[in-house]
Amino acid sequence: MPQAQTAAETAAPDSTTAESTSTESTAAVGTTRNAVGTASIAVETVLNRGLNVRHIRFMALGSAIGTGLFYGSASAIQKAGPAVLFAYMIGGAAVFMVMRALGEMAVRHPVSGSFGQYASRYLGPLAGFVTGWTYVFEMAIVAIADVTAFSIYMGFWFPSVERWVWILAIIFLLAALNLLSVKVFGELEFWFTLVKVAAIIAMIAGGAAILAFGFQNGDASAAPGLGNLVEHGGLFPNGFEGLLASFAVVMFAFGGIETIGITAGEAADPKKVIPKAVNTVPVRVLLFYVLTLGVLMSLFPWNEIGSNGSPFVQIFSGLGIPAAPHILNAVVITAALSAINSDIFGAGRILFGLAKQGHAPQSFGRVSRHGVPWMTVVMMAGILLVGVVLNAVIPEDVFLLIASIATFATVWVWVMILASHVAMKREIARKGLPASDFPSPWWPAASVLAIGFMGLVIAVLGVFEDTRVALYVGAVWLGLLVVAYRLWVKGNGRRRAYLEDETSPLPAVAKTE
């Protein structure tokens, strides 16, 4: 379990430093940076800033395309029918507010630990400890599911090869690549995302062609057309209850999008690239989910989607493409590789930040000569090896269980991001600090509504029997973290994180005679 760092490694700014009485704004900013009102620990960014605009922009695109779309969308459609489009739009709006809140904090404090650091700074060290480790927990669950999914996809082409062989191979390959340089990670995500985005665009274009020209598979039970959205039980075939039930899978699909905030510590120009990446969230939701699934449910009755293989195979098959299963398999393999790659990166950087706060073993704060926290990569590889064992015992119908547990962890992290942002905005107003360079819109109403919605999603997990276990697992996990914090975190780990404020100072006003 985590041990507190030595004072030499996490030396805090002198807590006894008196605040300057100068009225100049620049002096006020300097005072805030050097005295945070409570004992605090210094958090250094020692990682290489090797991610450029192209890397982060494509990471922003790719974070919305993964298992939740290619596999989970069928489950969400079965629960809500065509009304699932509203679920994705509502959930996407809430996630956008989370990302704007995270973006504002990331531009103000571009550190590697991201939201774990922000929670520690603005909500207290216990909140930072719980937030950081819950995100690592989330990434571990999702990563194990992703490596298992990868082995199943490879089994489509190589059925005689044992699944554990593929899992072992991909773990060592991606771990080795992540140890090289953050630029290698960025390049991998760029090419993985390029394939995924091209596939999505091809699916939309193919579906539009079927609707426009009337291509139809001989096995189809209904002609393609927009009428399929309302002719099979209506827009809400399972009622409002079905819409609520779909949120467990819908929010799982958006999980991982917060990785963009983690890149701030390694972005070459955070003030430029983070806002651009965050502002693409609405477009991604509309394009990748609403438009794609809208086309899909126009082609086929919603109750037939996913019943005979992947829903996206149905689009290519409807075009009469015999290689449709092979095309999709290549795409979903790329999506799985991208997801595993991001899981290793995201969890590793959060662990690095936890180590700097004294919330994780000090070894996780060690950086290689390439600027990579190598111990965190090794640990994630070790966690993924669990997938070798689980692959042999986990049945294929556990997706909803994994998705619901991951949804709980994801939504909890989002709530902590929003709460940290609220605390930061209050401190800015209370101390008269310079306004943020990338302020969250519609403050504070949008943040309050987003927090309320996240509470609704957690409540939904408890209402339905097939997802209720996620609340039990989540409650036990949070309880264990509180106990671990009380028992093992000492010294500097009990102090708020110190974060350098990189907000542009107010311009000085020249004195007139």
Coordinates of N, CA and C in Angstrom, one line a residue, residues 48 54 64 124 131 155 165 174 203 217 236 261 266 292 327 330-331 365 377 382 429 457 491-492 501 506 508:
N48 N 8.3 14.4 -19.8 CA 8.6 15.2 -21.1 C 7.3 15.7 -21.7
R54 N -1.4 17.5 -32.9 CA -1.9 16.3 -33.7 C -2.2 15.1 -32.8
A64 N -13.5 8.5 -27.7 CA -15.0 8.2 -27.8 C -15.3 7.0 -28.6
G124 N -9.2 18.3 -0.6 CA -8.4 17.7 0.5 C -7.7 16.4 0.1
T131 N -9.9 9.6 -5.4 CA -10.2 9.9 -6.8 C -9.1 9.2 -7.6
G155 N -9.1 -14.6 -32.1 CA -9.6 -16.0 -32.3 C -10.5 -16.2 -33.5
V165 N -2.3 -16.7 -25.4 CA -1.1 -16.4 -26.2 C -1.2 -14.9 -26.7
L174 N 2.6 -3.7 -26.1 CA 2.2 -2.3 -25.7 C 3.0 -1.7 -24.5
M203 N -19.0 3.6 -42.2 CA -20.3 3.0 -41.8 C -21.4 4.0 -42.0
N217 N -30.6 -6.2 -47.8 CA -30.2 -7.6 -47.7 C -31.5 -8.5 -47.8
F236 N -40.1 5.2 -27.9 CA -39.8 4.7 -26.6 C -40.5 3.3 -26.4
G261 N -7.5 15.2 -20.1 CA -7.0 16.0 -19.0 C -5.7 15.6 -18.5
E266 N 1.9 16.5 -20.2 CA 2.9 16.2 -21.2 C 2.6 16.8 -22.5
T292 N -24.3 7.7 -36.0 CA -24.0 6.3 -36.4 C -25.2 5.4 -36.0
I327 N -13.5 -7.1 -42.2 CA -13.3 -5.6 -42.1 C -13.6 -5.1 -40.7
A330 N -11.0 -6.3 -38.1 CA -9.7 -5.4 -38.1 C -10.0 -4.1 -37.4
V331 N -11.2 -3.6 -37.5 CA -11.5 -2.3 -36.8 C -11.6 -2.5 -35.3
G365 N 7.0 7.1 -8.8 CA 7.4 8.5 -9.2 C 8.7 8.5 -10.0
V377 N 4.1 1.8 -15.7 CA 3.8 0.9 -16.9 C 4.0 -0.5 -16.6
G382 N 1.5 -5.8 -15.2 CA 1.2 -6.9 -14.3 C -0.3 -7.1 -14.0
A429 N -13.1 33.3 -6.8 CA -13.9 34.4 -6.4 C -13.6 35.0 -5.1
V457 N -27.4 8.8 -12.4 CA -26.8 7.6 -13.0 C -26.4 6.5 -12.0
G491 N 2.3 11.7 7.1 CA 3.2 12.9 6.8 C 2.7 13.8 5.7
N492 N 3.5 14.0 4.7 CA 3.2 14.9 3.6 C 2.0 14.4 2.8
D501 N 0.0 27.8 -10.4 CA -1.1 28.4 -11.1 C -0.5 29.1 -12.3
L506 N -3.1 39.3 -14.6 CA -3.8 40.5 -15.1 C -2.8 41.5 -15.6
A508 N -0.8 44.8 -16.1 CA -0.5 45.9 -15.2 C -1.0 47.2 -15.8

